[in-house]
XYZ file of C-alpha atoms in Angstrom:
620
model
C -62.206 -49.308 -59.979
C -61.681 -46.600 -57.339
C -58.260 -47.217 -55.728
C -56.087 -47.987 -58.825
C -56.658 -45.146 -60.837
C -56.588 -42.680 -57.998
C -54.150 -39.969 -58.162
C -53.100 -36.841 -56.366
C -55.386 -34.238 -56.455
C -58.595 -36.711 -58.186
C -61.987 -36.481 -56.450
C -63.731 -39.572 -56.199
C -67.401 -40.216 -54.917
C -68.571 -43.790 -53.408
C -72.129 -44.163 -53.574
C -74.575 -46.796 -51.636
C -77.894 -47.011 -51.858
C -79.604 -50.331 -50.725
C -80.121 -52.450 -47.252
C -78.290 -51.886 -44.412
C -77.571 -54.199 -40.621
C -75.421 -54.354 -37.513
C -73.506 -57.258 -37.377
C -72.769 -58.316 -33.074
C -69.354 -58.536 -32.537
C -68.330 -58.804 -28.787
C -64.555 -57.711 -29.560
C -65.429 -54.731 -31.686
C -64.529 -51.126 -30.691
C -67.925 -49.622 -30.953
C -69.540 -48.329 -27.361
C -72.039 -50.563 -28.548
C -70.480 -53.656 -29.722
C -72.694 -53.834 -33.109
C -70.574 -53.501 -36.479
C -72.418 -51.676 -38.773
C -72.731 -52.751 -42.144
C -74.000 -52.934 -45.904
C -75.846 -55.895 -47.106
C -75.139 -58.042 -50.527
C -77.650 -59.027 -52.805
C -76.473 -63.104 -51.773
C -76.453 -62.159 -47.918
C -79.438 -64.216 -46.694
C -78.137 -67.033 -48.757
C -74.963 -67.136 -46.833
C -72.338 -64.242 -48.090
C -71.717 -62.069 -44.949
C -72.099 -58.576 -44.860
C -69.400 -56.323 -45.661
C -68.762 -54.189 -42.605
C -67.931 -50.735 -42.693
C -64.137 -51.361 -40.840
C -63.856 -53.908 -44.018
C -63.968 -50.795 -46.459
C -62.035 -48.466 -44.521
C -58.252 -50.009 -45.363
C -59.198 -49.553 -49.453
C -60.886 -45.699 -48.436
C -57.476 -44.606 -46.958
C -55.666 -46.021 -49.779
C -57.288 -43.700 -51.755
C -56.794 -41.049 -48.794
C -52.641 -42.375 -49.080
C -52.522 -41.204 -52.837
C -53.639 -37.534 -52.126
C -57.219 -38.196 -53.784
C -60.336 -36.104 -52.159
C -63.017 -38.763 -51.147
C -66.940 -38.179 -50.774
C -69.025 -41.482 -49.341
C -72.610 -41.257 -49.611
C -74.192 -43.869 -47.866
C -78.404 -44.468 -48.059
C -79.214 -47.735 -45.655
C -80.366 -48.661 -42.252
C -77.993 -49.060 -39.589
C -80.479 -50.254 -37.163
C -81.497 -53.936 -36.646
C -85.426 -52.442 -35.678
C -86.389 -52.071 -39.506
C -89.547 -54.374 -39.454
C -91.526 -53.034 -36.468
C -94.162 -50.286 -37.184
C -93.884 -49.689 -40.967
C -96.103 -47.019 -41.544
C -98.006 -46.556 -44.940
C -96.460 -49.155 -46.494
C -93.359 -47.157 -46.525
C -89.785 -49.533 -47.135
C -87.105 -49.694 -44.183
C -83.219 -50.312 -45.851
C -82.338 -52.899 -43.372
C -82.930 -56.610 -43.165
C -82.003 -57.137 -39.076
C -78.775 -58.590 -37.297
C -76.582 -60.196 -39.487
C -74.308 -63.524 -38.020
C -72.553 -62.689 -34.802
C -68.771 -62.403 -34.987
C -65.614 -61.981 -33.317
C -63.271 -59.889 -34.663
C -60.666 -57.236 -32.886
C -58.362 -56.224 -35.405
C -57.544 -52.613 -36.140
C -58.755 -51.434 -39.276
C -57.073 -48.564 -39.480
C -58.873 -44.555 -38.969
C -61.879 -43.609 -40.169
C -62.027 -42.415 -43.136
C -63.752 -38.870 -42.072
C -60.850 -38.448 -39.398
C -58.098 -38.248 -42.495
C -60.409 -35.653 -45.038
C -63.172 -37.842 -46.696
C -66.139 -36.463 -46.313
C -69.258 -38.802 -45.313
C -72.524 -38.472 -45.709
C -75.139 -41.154 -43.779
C -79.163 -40.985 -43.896
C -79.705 -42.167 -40.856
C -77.789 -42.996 -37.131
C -76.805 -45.958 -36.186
C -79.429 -46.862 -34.437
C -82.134 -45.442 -36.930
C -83.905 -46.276 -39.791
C -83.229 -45.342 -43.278
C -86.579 -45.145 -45.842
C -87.566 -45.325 -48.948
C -89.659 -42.832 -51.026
C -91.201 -41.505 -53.945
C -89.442 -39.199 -56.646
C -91.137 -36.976 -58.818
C -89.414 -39.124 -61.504
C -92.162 -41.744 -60.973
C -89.460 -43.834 -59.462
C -88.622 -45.502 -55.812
C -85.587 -43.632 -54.074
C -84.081 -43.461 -50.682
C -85.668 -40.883 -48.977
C -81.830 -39.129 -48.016
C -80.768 -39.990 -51.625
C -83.863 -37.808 -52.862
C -83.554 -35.127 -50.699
C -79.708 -34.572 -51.258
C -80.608 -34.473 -55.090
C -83.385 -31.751 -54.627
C -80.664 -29.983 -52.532
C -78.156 -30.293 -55.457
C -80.883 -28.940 -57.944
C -81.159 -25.576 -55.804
C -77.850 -25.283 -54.716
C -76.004 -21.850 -55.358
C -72.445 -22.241 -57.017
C -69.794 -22.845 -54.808
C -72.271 -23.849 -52.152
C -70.379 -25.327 -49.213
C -71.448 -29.075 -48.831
C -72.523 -28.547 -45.239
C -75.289 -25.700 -46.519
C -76.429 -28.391 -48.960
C -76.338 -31.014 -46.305
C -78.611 -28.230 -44.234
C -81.309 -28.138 -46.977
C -81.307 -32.088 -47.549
C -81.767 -32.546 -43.739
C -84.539 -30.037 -43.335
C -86.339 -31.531 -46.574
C -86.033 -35.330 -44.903
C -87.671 -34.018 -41.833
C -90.505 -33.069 -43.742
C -91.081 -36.504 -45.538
C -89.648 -38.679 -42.754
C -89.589 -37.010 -39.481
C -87.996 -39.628 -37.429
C -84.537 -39.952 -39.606
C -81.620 -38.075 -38.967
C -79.066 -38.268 -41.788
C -75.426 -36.864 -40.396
C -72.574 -35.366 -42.178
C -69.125 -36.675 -40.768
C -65.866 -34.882 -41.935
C -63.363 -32.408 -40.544
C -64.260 -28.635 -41.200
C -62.362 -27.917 -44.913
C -64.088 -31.318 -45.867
C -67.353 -29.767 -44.549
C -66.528 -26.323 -46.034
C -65.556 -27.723 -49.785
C -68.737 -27.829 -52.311
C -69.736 -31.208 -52.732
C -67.523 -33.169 -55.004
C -65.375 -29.573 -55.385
C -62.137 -28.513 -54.141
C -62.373 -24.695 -52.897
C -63.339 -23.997 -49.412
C -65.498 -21.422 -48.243
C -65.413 -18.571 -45.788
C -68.141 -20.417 -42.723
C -71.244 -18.382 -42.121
C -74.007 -19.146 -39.994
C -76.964 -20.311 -41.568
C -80.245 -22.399 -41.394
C -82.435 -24.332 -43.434
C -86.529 -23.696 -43.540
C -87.849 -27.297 -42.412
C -91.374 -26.286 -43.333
C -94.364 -23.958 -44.064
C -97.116 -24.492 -42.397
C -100.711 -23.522 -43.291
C -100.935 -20.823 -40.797
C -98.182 -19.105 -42.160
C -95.546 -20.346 -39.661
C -92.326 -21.123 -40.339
C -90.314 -23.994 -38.519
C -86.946 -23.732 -38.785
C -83.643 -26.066 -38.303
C -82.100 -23.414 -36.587
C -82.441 -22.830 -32.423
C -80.411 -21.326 -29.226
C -77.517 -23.139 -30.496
C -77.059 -21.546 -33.637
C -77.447 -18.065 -32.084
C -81.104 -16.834 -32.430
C -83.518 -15.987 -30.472
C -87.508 -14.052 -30.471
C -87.252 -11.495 -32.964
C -83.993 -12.153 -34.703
C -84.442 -11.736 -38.090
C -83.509 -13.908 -41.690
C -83.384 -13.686 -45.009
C -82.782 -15.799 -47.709
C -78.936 -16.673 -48.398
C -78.265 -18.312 -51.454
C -76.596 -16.383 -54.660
C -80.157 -16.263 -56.850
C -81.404 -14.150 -53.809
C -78.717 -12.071 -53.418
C -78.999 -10.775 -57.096
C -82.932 -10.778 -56.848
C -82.023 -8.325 -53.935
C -80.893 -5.961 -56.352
C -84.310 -5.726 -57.942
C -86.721 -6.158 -55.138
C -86.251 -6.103 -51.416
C -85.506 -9.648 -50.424
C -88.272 -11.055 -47.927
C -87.681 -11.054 -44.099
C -88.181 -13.506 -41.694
C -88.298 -13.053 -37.821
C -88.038 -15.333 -35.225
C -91.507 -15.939 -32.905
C -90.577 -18.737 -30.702
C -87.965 -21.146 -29.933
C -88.401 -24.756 -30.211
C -85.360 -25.915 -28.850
C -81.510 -26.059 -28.858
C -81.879 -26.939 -32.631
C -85.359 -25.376 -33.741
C -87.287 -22.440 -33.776
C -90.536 -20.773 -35.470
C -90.530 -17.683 -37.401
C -93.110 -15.462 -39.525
C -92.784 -12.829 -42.411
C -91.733 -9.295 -40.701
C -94.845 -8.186 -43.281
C -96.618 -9.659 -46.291
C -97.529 -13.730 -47.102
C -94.777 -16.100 -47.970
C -93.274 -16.144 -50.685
C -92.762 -18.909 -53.180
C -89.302 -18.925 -52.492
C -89.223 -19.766 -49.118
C -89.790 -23.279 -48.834
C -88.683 -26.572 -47.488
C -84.654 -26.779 -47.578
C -84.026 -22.554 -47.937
C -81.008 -21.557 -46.275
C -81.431 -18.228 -44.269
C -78.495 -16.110 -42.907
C -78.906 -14.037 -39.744
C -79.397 -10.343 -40.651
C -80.469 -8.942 -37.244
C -79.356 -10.776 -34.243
C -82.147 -10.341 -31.045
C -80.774 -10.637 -27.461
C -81.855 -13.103 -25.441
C -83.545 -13.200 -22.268
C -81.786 -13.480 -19.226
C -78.185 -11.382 -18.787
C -76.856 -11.210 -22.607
C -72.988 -10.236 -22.923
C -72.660 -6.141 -23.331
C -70.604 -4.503 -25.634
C -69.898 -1.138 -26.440
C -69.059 0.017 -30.325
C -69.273 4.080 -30.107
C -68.936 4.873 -33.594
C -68.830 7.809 -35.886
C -69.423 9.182 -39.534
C -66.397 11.972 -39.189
C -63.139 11.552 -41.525
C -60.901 9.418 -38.868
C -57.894 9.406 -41.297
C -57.805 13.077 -41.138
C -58.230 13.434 -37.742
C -56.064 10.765 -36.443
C -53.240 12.772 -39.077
C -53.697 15.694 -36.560
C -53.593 13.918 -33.867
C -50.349 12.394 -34.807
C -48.771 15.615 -36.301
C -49.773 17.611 -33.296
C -48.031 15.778 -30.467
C -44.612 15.578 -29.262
C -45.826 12.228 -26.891
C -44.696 8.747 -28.000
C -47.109 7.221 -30.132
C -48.668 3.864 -29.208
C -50.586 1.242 -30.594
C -51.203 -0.612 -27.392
C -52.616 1.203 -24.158
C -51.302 -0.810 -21.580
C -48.330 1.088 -21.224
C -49.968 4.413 -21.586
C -49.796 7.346 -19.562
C -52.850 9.005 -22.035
C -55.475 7.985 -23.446
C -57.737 9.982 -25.989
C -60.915 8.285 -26.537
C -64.340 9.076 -28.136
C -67.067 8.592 -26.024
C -71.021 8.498 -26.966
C -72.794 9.011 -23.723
C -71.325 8.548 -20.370
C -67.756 9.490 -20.002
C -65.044 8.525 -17.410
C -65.346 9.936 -13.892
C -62.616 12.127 -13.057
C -60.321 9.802 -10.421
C -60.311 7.859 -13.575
C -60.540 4.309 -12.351
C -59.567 2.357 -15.715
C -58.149 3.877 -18.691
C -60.919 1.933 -21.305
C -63.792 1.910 -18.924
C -65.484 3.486 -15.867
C -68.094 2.142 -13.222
C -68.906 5.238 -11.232
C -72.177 6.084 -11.426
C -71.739 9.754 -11.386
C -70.325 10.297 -14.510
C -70.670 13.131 -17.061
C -72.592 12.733 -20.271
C -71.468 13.904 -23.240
C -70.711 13.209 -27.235
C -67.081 13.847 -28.078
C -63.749 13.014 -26.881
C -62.214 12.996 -23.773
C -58.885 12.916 -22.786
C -57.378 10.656 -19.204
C -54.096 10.613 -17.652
C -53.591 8.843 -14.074
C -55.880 11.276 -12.233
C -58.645 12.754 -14.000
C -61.169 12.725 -17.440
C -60.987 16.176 -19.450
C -63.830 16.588 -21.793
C -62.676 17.654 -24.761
C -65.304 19.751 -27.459
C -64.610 18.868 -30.842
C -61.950 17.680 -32.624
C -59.902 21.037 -32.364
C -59.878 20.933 -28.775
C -58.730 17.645 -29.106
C -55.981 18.151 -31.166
C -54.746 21.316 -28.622
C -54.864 19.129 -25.753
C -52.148 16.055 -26.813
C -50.357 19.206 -28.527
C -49.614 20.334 -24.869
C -48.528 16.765 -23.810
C -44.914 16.525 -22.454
C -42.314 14.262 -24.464
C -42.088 12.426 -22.081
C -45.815 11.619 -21.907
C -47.203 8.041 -23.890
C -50.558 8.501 -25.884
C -52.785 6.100 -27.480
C -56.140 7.266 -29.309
C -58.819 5.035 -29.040
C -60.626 5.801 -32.169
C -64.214 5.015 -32.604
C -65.369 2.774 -35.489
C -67.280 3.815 -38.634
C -70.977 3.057 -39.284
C -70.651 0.366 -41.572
C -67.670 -2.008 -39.375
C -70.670 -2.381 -37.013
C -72.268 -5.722 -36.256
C -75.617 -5.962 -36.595
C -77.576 -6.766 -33.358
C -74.642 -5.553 -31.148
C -76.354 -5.112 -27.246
C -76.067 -1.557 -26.980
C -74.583 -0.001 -23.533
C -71.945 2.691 -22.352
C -68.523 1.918 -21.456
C -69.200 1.834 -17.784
C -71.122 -0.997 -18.006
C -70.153 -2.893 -20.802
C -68.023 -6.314 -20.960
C -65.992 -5.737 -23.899
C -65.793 -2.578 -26.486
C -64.565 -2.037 -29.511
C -61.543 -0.146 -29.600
C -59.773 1.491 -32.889
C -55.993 2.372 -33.105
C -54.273 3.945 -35.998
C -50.481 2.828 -36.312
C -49.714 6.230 -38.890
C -50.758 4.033 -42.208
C -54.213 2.408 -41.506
C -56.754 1.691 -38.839
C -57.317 -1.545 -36.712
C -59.744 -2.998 -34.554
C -60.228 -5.018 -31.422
C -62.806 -6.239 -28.925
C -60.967 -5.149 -25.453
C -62.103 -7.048 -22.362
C -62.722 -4.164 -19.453
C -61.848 -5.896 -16.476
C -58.386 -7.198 -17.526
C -55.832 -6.541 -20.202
C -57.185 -8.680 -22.861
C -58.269 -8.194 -26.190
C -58.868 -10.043 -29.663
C -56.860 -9.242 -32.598
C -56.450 -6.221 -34.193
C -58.103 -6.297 -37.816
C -59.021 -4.252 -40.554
C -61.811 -6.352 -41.618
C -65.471 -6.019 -40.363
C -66.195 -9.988 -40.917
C -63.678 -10.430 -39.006
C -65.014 -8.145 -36.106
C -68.005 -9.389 -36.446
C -66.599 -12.993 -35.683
C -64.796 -12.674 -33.224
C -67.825 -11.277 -31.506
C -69.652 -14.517 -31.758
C -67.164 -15.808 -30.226
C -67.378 -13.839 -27.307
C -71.463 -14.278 -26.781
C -70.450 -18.233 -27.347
C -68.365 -18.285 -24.713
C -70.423 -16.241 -22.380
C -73.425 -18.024 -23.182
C -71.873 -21.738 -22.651
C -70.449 -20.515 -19.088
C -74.287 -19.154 -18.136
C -76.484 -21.824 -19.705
C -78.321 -23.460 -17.140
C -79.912 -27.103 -17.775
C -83.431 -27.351 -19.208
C -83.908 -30.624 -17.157
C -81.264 -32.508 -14.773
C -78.435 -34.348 -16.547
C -78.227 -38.376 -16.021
C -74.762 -38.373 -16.060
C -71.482 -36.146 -14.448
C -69.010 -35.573 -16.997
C -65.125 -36.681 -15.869
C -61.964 -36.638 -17.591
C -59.777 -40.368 -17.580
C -56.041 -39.911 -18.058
C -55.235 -42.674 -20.228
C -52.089 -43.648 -18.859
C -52.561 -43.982 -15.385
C -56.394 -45.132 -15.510
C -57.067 -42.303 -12.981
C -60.543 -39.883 -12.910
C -60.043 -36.138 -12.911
C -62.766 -34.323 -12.406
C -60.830 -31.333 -11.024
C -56.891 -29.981 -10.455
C -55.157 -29.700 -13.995
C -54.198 -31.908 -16.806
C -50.640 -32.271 -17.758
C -49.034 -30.989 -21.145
C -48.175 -34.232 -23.725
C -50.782 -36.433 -21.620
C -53.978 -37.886 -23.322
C -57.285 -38.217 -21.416
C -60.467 -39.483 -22.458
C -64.250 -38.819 -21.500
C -65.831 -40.792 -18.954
C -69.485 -40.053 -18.556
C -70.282 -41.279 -14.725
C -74.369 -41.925 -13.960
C -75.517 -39.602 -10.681
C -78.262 -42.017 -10.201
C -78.307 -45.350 -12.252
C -81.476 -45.999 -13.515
C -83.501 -46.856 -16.928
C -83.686 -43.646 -18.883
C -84.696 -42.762 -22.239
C -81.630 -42.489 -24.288
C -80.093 -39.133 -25.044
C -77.343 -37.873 -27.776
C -73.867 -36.453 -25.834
C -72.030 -34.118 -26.805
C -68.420 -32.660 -25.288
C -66.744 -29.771 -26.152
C -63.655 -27.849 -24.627
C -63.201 -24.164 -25.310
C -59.498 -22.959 -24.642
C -58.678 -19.770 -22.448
C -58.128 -18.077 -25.866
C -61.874 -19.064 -27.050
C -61.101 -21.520 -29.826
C -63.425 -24.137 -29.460
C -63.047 -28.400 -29.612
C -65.384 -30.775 -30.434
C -63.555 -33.769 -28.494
C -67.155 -36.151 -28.986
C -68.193 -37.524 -31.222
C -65.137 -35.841 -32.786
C -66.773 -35.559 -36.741
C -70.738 -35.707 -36.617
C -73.316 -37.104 -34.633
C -73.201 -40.309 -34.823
C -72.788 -42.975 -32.376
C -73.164 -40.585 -29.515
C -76.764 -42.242 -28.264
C -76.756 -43.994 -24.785
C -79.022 -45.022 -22.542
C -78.909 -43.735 -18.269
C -78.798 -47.457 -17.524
C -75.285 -47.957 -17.051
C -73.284 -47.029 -13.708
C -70.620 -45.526 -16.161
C -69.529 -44.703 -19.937
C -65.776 -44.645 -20.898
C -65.663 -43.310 -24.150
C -62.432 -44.189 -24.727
C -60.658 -43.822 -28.111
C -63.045 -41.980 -30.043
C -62.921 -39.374 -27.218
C -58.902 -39.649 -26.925
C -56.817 -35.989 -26.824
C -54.044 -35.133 -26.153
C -53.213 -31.173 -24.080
C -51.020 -29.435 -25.989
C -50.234 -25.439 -26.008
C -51.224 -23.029 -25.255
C -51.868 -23.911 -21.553
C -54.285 -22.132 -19.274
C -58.043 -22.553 -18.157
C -59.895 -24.538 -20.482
C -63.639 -25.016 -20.154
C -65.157 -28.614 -21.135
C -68.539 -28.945 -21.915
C -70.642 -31.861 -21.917
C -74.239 -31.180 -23.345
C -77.173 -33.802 -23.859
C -80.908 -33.841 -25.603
C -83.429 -35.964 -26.829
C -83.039 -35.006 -30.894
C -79.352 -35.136 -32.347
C -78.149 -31.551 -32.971
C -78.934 -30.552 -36.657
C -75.456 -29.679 -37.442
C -72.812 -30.167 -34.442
C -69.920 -28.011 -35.928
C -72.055 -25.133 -34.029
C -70.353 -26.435 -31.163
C -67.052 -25.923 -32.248
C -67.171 -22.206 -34.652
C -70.456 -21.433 -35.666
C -72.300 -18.371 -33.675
C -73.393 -19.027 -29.541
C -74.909 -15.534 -29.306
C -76.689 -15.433 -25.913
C -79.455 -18.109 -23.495
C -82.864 -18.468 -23.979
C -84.729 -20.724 -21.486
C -87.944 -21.293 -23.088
C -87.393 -24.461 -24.860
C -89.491 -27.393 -25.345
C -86.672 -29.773 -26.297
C -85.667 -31.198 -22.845
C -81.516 -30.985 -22.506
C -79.026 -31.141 -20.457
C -75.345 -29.256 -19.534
C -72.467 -29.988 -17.336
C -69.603 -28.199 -16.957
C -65.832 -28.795 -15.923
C -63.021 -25.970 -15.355
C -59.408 -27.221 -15.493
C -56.594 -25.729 -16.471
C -53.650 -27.219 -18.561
C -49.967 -26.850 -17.479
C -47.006 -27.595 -19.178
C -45.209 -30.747 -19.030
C -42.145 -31.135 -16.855
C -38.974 -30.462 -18.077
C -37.833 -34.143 -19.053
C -41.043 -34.601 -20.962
C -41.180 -30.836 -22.931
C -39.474 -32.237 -25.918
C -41.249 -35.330 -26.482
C -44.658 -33.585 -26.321
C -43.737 -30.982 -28.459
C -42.992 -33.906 -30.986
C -45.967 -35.423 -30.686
C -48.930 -34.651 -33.037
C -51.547 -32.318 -32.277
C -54.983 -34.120 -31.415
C -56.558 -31.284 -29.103
């Protein structure tokens, strides 16, 4: 009924709702040798189950025909369903089916070639039943995903509505934790739609309480911290906004890596705000502990017709890069440079001058400079010979909200504006070395690339809320051999071995790796699409990961950062790891966890083997 008919272009949704089981299978590929698996009505009366690598050859048919494919699945995968029911409350799962072996290839997941998949609970979990407001029995994910749909704005990504179903589930089941598997445009579509949306960050209200407090699905990971503020973020608020200010919410204490608690900024709670809201960051709060500094001096003047004097006015060359300048013209907002000028975007002396205007450096000195006329008579008097480039401050509204505030001198990064004779650009310039972002026009942008600057920062200065149980190492998959220092090799693939420090019976924990590149794009190497089958135990002496941790190191080469981070409650939404906001540290959390890190750098292949990797397909 589904594969047939399937064309190019056709969305097509496959929908489950009924028992669930793990079927053992000592050959399988699975960390944890269990096959999960859906249960026919004749099971217990001999039929097997049908396993999920059974469906996956007639999913990627569909997949093969250029169809878009959504799976919603609402059963157990646990074989623990019949211990503890509480309140007479119905697990989806009937046990362990018939052992089996079986260790043929199915074929890739379905979520690894665009399908999008949605699960109610981990594997290891418990999947429940509930009660609609329909009068009728549901599955508790099933029910909360349809809520979500009801309140939904249009065009609403599916991983918002996947927010506001998860955050509703927590309220009526606390222990299940539905995941959403897919690669990022699958995530970023509208459920059973075809346009993706621009990512923002944002995070769902789990619950009021009657005190007033807010818990939220949103913690350090996602960016916020004590007094960060919220606001609701779907479309019907936006245009309410227009009428009546939209309520505030600020952050009063963290929770965790994935949770926090927030109040109203004034008044009771609105109506409006309830379980499965989706809030958007509209004041970000630094954190405690060293938070990354950047400087954004700005300014309300006409910077079109001043740069046009500027330009008009000297007989220098031009430039829209200052690493090759002899002059630089910048606008300062506090301290300025020192006059041995010791870098042309930044200054550490302690001595220097303060002042609001600009100021104009050449190889030896800083020349304050009042107003814009005596700005535009000192590049007039600048040789031919001489190389100029204008740093030109922003205006108000290209700001980021939140941004740490600090002077040049002691700043990480500022924000630097050039104008090329036609329009104006920005970039965040690192002042230590000659890096930067890219230039843009656009203030989302700015604003984005910023995030990924704190992320970075925050990832290399986190420090573990309790000790990790295992090291994390790097396996290169041809040779067999550990690295856990040195380099890897362009073309080669590696996998993640997680080694114990001290074997021993632990409560089990969900792992997480990440790499992020020298030029801060981030990877989710495991699990590569959603949290799911990521749980182990500190029993064993060793985990290989193997295949579903697999890369392969292609370019660009340089120092890459890998990440391996562990915690008792799966992360609401693990795509934060890979290009939602990492804004800063907070230490205060009651959610024990766990970081290790590894530095290596990547290096090209050698000559003989530069073609073939360059053919090879990008898995980074």
């Amino acid at each position: 009924h589904l594969v047939r008919p399937a064309r190019k272009g056709d969305v097509l949704f496959y929908y489950f709702a009924g028992h669930g089981a793990q079927v053992p299978n000592a050959q399988s590929d699975e960390l944890d040798r269990l096959d999960e698996s859906i249960v026919p009505a004749d099971s217990r009366r001999g039929a097997d189950d049908i396993r999920d690598k059974e469906l996956r050859p007639l999913f990627n048919r569909i997949l093969d025909r250029g169809a878009h494919l959504t799976l919603l699945l609402d059963h157990c995968h646990s074989g623990s369903g019949f211990r503890g029911l509480p309140g007479g409350a119905r697990p989806r799962g009937l046990g362990r089916a018939r052992p089996i072996l079986d260790a043929r290839a199915y074929g890739p997941r379905p979520e690894e070639r665009g399908a999008l998949v949605l699960v109610s609970a981990q594997d290891a979990d418990i999947a429940w039943e509930t009660d609609g407001d329909d009068g009728r029995k549901h599955g508790a994910f099933t029910w909360a995903w349809i809520t979500s749909m009801r309140d939904a704005a249009a065009g609403e990504p599916a991983q918002e509505t996947f927010l506001r179903a998860q955050a509703r589930l927590r309220v009526d089941k606390a222990d299940q934790a539905p995941a959403m598997l897919g690669s990022h445009a699958a995530r970023m579509r509208p459920f059973l739609g075809l346009h993706t949306s621009r990512p923002r960050t944002v995070v769902a209200v789990e619950r009021v309480q009657p005190d007033g407090e807010i818990v939220l699905q949103g913690g350090w990971a996602h960016g916020l911290a004590v007094s960060a503020e919220l606001r609701a973020a779907d479309g019907r608020a936006e245009a309410a906004a227009r009428v009546q200010p939209v309520p505030v919410l600020r952050v009063v204490r963290m929770l965790g890596l994935g949770r926090s608690v927030a109040r109203m900024r004034s008044g009771a709670v609105p109506a409006s705000i309830r379980s499965g809201t989706l809030l958007e960051v509209v004041r970000w709060a630094a954190p405690e502990g060293r938070p990354l500094r950047v400087w954004a001096p700005s300014s309300t003047r006409d910077l079109r017709t001043v740069a046009r004097r500027f330009k008009a006015a000297t007989k220098a060359k031009w430039l829209t890069e200052p690493s090759e300048a002899t002059h630089i013209l910048r606008w300062t907002t506090g301290r300025i440079a020192c006059p041995d000028r010791q870098d042309c975007l930044s200054s550490t002396r302690r001595d220097c001058l303060s002042s609001t205007g600009w100021e104009l450096l050449d190889r030896e000195r800083a020349l304050p400079l009042a107003g814009d006329d005596a700005a535009t008579k000192a590049v007039a008097r600048l040789p031919h010979t001489a190389a100029l480039f204008v740093q030109f401050p922003a205006p108000r509204q290209q700001l980021a909200s939140g941004v740490v505030a600090s002077d040049a001198g002691t700043a990480d990064y500022i924000l630097t504006g050039r104008y090329d004779g036609h329009r104006f650009e920005y970039a965040w310039f690192r002042t230590d070395a000659g890096r930067r972002s890219a230039w843009t026009r656009d203030g989302a942008r700015l604003r984005e690339d910023l995030v990924k600057l704190r992320r970075i920062h925050a990832w290399q200065t986190l420090r573990s809320d309790t000790p990790a149980p295992y090291r994390l190492a790097l396996r290169h998959e041809a040779t067999g051999t550990l690295v856990s220092g040195g380099s890897l090799r362009g073309g080669e693939t590696y996998s993640v071995v997680l080694r114990a420090v001290r074997p021993a019976e632990a409560a089990p924990r969900y792992y997480y790796v990440f790499a992020i590149d020298h030029q801060g794009k981030s990877y989710l190497v495991f699990p590569k699409s959603g949290s799911v089958e990521n749980r182990f135990s500190g029993s064993a002496p060793e985990i290989a990961l193997g295949a579903p941790s697999a890369f392969s190191v292609m370019p660009p080469y340089g120092d890459d950062m890998f990440v391996m981070l562990s915690t008792e409650e799966p992360l609401p939404n693990p795509s934060i790891l890979e290009w939602d906001s990492i804004r800063g540290r907070r230490m205060l959390l009651t959610s024990r966890w766990s970081i290790e890190r590894l530095m290596l750098a990547s290096a090209a292949p050698p000559p003989r083997r530069a073609a073939a990797a360059r053919a090879a397909p990008r898995r980074r």
